[in-house]
PDB file of C-alpha atoms in Angstrom:
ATOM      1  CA  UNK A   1       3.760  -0.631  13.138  1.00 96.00           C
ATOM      2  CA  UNK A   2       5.066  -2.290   9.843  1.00 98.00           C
ATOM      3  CA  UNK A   3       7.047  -0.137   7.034  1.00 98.00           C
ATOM      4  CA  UNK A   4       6.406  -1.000   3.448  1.00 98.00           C
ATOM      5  CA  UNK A   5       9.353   0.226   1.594  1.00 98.00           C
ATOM      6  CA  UNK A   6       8.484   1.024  -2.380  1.00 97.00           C
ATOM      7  CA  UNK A   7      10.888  -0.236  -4.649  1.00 97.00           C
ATOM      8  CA  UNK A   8       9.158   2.558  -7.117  1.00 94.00           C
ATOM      9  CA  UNK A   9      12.219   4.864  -5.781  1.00 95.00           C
ATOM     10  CA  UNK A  10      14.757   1.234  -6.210  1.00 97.00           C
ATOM     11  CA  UNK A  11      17.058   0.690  -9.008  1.00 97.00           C
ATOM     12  CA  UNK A  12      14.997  -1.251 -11.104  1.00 96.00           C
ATOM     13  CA  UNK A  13      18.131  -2.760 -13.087  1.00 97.00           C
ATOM     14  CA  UNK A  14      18.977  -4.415  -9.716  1.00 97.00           C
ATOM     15  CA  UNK A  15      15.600  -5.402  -8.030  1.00 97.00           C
ATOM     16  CA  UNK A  16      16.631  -8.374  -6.709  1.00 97.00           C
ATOM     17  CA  UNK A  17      20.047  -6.449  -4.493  1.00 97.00           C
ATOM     18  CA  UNK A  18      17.520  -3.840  -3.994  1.00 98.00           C
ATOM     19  CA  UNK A  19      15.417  -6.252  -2.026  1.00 98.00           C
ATOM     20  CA  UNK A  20      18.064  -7.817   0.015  1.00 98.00           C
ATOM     21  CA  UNK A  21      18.754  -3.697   1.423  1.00 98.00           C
ATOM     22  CA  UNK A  22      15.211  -3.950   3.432  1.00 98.00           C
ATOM     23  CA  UNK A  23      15.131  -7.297   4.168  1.00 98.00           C
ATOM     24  CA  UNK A  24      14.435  -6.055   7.719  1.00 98.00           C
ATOM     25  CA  UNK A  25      11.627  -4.632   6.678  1.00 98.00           C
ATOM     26  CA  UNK A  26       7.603  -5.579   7.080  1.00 98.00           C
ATOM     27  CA  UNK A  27       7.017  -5.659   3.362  1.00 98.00           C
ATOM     28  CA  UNK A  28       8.145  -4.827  -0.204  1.00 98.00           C
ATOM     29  CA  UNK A  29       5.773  -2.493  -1.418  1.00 98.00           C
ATOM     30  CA  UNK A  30       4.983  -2.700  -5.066  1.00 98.00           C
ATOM     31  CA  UNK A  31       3.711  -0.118  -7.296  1.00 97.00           C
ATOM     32  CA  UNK A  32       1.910  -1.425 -10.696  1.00 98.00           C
ATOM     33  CA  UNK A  33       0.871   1.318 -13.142  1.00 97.00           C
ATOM     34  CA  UNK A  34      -0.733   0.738 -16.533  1.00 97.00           C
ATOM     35  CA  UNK A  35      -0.317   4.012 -18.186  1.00 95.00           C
ATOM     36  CA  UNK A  36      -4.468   4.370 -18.256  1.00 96.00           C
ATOM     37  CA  UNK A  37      -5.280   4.691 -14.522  1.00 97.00           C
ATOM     38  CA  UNK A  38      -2.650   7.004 -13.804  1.00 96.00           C
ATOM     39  CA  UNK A  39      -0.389   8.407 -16.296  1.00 93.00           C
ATOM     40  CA  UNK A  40       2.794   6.474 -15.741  1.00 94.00           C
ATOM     41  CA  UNK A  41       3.521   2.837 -16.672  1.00 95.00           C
ATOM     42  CA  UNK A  42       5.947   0.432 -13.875  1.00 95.00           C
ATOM     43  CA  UNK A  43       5.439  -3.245 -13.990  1.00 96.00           C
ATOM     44  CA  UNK A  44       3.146  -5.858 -14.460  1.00 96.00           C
ATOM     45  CA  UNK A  45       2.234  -9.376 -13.835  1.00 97.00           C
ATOM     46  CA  UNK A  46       6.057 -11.120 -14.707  1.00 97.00           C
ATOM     47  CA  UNK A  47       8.148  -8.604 -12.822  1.00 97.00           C
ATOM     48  CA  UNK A  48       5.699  -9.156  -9.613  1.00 98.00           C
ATOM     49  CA  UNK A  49       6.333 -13.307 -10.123  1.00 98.00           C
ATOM     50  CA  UNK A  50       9.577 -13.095 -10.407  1.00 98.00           C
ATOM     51  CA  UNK A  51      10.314 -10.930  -7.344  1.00 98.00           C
ATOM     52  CA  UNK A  52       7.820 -13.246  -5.665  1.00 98.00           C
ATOM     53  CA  UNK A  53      10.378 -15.942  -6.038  1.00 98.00           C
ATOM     54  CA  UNK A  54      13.197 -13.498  -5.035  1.00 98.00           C
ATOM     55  CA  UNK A  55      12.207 -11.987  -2.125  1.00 98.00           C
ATOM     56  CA  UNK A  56      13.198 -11.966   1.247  1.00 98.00           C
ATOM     57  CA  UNK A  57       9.914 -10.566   2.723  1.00 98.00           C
ATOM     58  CA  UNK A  58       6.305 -10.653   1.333  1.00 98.00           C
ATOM     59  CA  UNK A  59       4.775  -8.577  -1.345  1.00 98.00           C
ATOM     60  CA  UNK A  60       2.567  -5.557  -0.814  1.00 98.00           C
ATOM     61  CA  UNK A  61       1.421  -4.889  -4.240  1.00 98.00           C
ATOM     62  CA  UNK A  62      -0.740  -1.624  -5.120  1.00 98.00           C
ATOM     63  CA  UNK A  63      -2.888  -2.076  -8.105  1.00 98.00           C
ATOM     64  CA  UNK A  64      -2.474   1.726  -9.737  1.00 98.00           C
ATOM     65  CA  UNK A  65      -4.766   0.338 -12.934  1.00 98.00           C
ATOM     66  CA  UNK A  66      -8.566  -0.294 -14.784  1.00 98.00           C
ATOM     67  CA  UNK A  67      -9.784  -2.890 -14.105  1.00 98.00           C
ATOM     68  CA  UNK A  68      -8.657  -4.735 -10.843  1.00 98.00           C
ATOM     69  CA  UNK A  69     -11.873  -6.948 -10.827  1.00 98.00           C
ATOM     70  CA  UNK A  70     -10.278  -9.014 -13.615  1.00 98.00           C
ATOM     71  CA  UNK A  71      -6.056  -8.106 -12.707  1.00 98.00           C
ATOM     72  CA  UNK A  72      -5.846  -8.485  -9.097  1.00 98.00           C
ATOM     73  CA  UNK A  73      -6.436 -11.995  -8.314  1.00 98.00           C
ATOM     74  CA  UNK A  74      -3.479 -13.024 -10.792  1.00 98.00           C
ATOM     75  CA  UNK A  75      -1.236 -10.823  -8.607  1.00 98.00           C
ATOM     76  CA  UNK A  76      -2.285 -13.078  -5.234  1.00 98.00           C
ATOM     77  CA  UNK A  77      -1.754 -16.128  -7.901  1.00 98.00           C
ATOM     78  CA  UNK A  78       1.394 -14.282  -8.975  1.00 98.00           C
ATOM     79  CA  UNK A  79       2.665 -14.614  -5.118  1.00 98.00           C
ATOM     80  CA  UNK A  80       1.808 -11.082  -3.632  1.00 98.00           C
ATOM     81  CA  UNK A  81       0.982 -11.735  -0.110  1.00 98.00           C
ATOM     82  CA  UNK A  82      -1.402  -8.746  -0.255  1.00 98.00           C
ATOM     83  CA  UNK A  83      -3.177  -7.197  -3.097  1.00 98.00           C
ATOM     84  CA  UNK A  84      -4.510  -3.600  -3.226  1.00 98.00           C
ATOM     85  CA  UNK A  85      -6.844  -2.261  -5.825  1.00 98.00           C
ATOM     86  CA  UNK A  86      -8.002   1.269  -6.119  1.00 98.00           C
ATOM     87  CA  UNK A  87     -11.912   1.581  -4.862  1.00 98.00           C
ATOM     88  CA  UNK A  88     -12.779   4.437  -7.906  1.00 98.00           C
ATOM     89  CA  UNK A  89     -11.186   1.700 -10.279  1.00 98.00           C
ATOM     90  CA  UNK A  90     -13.207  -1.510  -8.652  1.00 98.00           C
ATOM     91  CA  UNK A  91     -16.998  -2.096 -10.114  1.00 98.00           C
ATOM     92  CA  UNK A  92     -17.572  -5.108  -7.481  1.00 98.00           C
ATOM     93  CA  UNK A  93     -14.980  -4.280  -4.657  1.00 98.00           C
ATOM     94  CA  UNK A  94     -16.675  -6.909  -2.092  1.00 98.00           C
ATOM     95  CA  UNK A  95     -16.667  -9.822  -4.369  1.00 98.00           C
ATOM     96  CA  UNK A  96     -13.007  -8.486  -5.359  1.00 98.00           C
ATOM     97  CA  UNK A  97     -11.547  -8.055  -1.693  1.00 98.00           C
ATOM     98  CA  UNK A  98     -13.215 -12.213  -1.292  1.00 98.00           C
ATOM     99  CA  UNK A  99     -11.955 -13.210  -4.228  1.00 98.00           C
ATOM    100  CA  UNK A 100      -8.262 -11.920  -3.033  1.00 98.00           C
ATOM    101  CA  UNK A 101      -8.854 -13.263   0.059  1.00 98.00           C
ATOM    102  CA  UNK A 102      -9.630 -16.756  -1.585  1.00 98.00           C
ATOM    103  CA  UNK A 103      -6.782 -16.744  -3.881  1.00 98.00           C
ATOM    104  CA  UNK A 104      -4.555 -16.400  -0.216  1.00 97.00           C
ATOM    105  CA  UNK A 105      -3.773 -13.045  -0.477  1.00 98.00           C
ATOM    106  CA  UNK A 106      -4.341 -10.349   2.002  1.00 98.00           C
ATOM    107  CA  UNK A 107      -7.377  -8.282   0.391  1.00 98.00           C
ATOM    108  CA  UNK A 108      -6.583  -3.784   0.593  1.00 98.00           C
ATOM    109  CA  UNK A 109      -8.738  -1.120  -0.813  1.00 98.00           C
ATOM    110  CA  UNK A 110      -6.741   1.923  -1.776  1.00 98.00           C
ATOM    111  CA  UNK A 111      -8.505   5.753  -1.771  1.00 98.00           C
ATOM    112  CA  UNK A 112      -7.031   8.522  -3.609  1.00 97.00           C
ATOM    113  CA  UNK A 113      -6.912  12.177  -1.848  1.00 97.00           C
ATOM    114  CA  UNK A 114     -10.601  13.752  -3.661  1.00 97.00           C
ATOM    115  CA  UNK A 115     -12.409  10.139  -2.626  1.00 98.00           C
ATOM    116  CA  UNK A 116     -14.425  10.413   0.290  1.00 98.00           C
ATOM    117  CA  UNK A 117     -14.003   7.023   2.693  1.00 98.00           C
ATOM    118  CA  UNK A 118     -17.662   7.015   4.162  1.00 97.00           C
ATOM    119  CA  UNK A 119     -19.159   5.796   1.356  1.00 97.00           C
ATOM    120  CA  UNK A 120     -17.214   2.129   1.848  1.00 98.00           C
ATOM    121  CA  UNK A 121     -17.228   2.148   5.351  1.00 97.00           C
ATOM    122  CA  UNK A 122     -19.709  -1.137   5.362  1.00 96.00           C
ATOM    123  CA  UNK A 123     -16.824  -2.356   2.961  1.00 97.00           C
ATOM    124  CA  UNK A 124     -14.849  -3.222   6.033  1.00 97.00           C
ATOM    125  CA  UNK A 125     -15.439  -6.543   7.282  1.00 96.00           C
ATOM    126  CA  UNK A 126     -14.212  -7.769   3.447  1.00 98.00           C
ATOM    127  CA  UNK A 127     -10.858  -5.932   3.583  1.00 98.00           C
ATOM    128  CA  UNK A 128      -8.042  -6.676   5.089  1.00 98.00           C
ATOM    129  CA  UNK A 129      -6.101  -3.030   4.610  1.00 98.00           C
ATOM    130  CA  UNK A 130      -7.301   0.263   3.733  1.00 98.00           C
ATOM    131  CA  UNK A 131      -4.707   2.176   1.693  1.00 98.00           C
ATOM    132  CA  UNK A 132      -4.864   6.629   2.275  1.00 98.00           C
ATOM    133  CA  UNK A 133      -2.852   7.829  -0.335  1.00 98.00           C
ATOM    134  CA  UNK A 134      -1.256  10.488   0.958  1.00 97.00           C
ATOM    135  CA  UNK A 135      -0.219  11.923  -2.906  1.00 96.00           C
ATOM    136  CA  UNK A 136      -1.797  11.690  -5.899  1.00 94.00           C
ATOM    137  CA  UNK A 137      -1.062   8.081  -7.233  1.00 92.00           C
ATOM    138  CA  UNK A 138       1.488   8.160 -10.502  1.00 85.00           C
ATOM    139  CA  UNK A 139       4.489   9.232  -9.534  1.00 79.00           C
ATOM    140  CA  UNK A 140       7.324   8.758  -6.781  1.00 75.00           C
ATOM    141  CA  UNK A 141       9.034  11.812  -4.943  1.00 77.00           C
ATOM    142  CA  UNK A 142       5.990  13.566  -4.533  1.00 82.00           C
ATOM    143  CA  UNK A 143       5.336  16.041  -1.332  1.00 90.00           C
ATOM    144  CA  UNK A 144       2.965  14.522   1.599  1.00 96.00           C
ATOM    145  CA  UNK A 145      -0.801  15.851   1.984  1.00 96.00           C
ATOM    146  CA  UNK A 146      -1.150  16.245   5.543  1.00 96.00           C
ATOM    147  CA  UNK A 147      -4.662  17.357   4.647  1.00 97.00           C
ATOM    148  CA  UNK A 148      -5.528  13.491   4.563  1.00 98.00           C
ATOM    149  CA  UNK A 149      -4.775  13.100   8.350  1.00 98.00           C
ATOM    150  CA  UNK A 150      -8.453  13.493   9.343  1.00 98.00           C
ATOM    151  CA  UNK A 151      -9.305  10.742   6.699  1.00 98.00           C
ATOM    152  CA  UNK A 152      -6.778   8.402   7.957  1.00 98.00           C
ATOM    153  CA  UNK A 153      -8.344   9.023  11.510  1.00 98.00           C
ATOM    154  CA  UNK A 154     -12.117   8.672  10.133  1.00 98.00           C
ATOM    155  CA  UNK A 155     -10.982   5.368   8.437  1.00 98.00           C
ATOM    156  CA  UNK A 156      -9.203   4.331  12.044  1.00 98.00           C
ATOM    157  CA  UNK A 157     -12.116   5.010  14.007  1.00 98.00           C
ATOM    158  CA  UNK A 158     -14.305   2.965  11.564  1.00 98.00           C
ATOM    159  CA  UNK A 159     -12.308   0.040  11.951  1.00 98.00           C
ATOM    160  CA  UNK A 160     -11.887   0.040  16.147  1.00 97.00           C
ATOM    161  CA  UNK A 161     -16.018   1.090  15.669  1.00 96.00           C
ATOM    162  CA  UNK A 162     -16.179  -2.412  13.866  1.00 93.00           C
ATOM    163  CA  UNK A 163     -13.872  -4.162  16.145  1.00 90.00           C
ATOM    164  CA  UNK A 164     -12.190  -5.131  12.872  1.00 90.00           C
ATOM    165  CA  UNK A 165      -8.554  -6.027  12.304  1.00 94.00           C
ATOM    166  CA  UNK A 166      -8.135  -4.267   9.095  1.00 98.00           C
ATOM    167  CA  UNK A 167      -5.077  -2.108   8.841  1.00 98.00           C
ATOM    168  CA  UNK A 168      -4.455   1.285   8.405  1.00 98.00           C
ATOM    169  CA  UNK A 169      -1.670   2.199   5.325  1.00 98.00           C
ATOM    170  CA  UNK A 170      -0.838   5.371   4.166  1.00 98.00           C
ATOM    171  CA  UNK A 171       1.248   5.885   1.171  1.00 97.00           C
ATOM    172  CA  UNK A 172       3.000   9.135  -0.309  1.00 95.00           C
ATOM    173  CA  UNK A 173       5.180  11.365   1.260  1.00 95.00           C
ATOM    174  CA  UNK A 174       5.962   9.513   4.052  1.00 97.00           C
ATOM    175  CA  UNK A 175       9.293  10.201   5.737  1.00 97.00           C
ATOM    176  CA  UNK A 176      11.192  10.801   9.286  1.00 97.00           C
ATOM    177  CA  UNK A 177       9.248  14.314   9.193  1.00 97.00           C
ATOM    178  CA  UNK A 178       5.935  13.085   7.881  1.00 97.00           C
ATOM    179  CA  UNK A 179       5.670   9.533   9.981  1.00 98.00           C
ATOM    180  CA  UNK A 180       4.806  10.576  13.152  1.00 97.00           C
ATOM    181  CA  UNK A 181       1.329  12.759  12.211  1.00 97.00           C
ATOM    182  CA  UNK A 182       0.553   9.462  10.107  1.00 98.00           C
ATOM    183  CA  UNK A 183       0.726   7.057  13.585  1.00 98.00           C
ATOM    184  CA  UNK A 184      -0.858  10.029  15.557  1.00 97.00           C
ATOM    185  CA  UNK A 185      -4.000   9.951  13.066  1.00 98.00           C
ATOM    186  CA  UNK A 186      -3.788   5.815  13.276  1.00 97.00           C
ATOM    187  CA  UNK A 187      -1.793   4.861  10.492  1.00 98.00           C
ATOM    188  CA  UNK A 188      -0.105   1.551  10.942  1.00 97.00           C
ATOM    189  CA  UNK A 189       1.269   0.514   8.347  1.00 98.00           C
ATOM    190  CA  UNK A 190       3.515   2.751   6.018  1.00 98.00           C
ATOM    191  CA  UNK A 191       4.777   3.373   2.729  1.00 98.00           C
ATOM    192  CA  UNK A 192       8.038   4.930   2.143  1.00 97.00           C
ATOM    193  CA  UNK A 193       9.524   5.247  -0.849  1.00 95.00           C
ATOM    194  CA  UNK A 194      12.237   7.602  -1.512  1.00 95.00           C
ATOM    195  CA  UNK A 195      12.825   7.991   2.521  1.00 97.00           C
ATOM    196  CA  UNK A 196      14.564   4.458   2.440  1.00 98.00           C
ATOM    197  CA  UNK A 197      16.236   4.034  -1.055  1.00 97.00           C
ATOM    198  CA  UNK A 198      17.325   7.517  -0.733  1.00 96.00           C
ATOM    199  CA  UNK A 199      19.297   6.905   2.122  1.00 97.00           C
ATOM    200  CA  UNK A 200      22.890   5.767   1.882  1.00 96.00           C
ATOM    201  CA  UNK A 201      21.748   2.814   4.302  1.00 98.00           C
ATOM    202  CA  UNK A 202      18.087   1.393   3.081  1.00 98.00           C
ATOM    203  CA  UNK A 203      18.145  -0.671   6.177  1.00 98.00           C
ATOM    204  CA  UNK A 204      18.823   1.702   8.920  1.00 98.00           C
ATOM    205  CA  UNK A 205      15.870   3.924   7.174  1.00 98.00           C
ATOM    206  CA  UNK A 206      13.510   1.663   7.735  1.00 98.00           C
ATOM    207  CA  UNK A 207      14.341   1.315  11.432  1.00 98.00           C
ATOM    208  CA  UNK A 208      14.648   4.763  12.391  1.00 98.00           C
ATOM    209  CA  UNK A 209      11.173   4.563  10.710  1.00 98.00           C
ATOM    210  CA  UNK A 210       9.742   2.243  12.731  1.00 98.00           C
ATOM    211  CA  UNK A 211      11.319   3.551  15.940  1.00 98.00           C
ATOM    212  CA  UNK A 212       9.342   6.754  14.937  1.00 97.00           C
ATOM    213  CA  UNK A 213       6.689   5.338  14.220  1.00 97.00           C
ATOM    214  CA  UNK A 214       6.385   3.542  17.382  1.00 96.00           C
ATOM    215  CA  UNK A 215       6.875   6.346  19.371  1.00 93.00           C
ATOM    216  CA  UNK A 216       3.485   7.703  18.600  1.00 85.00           C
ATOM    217  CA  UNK A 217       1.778   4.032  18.122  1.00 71.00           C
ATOM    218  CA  UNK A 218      -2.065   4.216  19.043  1.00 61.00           C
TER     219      UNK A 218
END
């Protein structure tokens, strides 16, 4: 059970302070927008190199943009220990997820809540994560869908079908309240933005989190 805190909801005058509050955490999950894939605009290729350098647990970046086929791999060059691109975005996800996978990073697929997972089931053995977004991707602060629990479960049972490793991320929403129905469904790893920089102590968020989440672990 590993918590992905997104520095989306951070003080992005002080990235580098607001990595050292979860440095207890699994990951540092970071949202790039380009203002065409969904209508907001974050950070890009520099910001993601230089926070690389900074800090004090690996990169999770999610790939909110056109075009990941060419973009991604310079984000696993860029240092992100795991790259996620968006599958309706992707026009050759296998050879993308092996690429990533070449370039050292950890290779994710991300699914927005109308995209149906069955159709890149057989993507599997080539990914490393499978991102549920569990809002709309665009904005922070946004209420969870719990409507996406049964696709989180159909994308868990896939996997343990498989005998894969791939893990199970859901993103949006995600709070004390909302955490446990995403490890009941088979969620393992978990995206919380807002939930932990909201909180007077980032820190403590993320392991009341994980407690939580543990406490329904599959």
């Amino acid at each position: 059970m590993q918590i992905s805190p997104s520095i989306l909801s951070a003080d992005f005058a002080n990235l580098q302070s607001e990595l050292d509050r979860i440095a207890n955490a699994d990951w540092a999950h970071v949202d790039v927008m380009d203002g065409h894939f969904v209508p907001n605009l974050t950070l890009g290729l520099p910001v993601v190199e230089a926070l690389a350098k900074v800090s004090p647990i690996p990169l999770d970046c999610h790939l909110m943009i056109d075009d990941p086929d060419r973009w991604a791999p310079m984000y696993a060059e860029a240092g992100a220990s795991s790259v996620t691109f968006h599958i309706e975005a992707a026009s050759d996800p296998r050879a993308l997820a092996r690429t990533l996978r070449q370039a050292g990073a950890r290779a994710g697929m991300a699914i927005k809540p109308g995209t149906a997972f069955a159709p890149y089931e057989d993507l599997l053995s080539d990914l490393d994560m499978v991102l549920v977004m569990t809002v709309e991707p665009g904005f922070g602060g946004q209420s969870f869908m719990a409507d996406q629990m049964p696709k989180v479960a159909q994308v868990r049972e896939a996997v343990q079908r498989m005998g894969g490793e791939t893990w199970v991320q859901v993103d949006g929403g995600v709070s004390a309240t909302t955490i446990e129905q995403c490890a009941d469904a088979g969620a393992d790893v978990f995206v919380a933005g807002s939930a932990v920089y909201g909180a007077e102590d980032a820190a403590a968020a993320v392991d009341e989190l994980r407690a939580l989440a543990l406490g329904h672990a599959h």
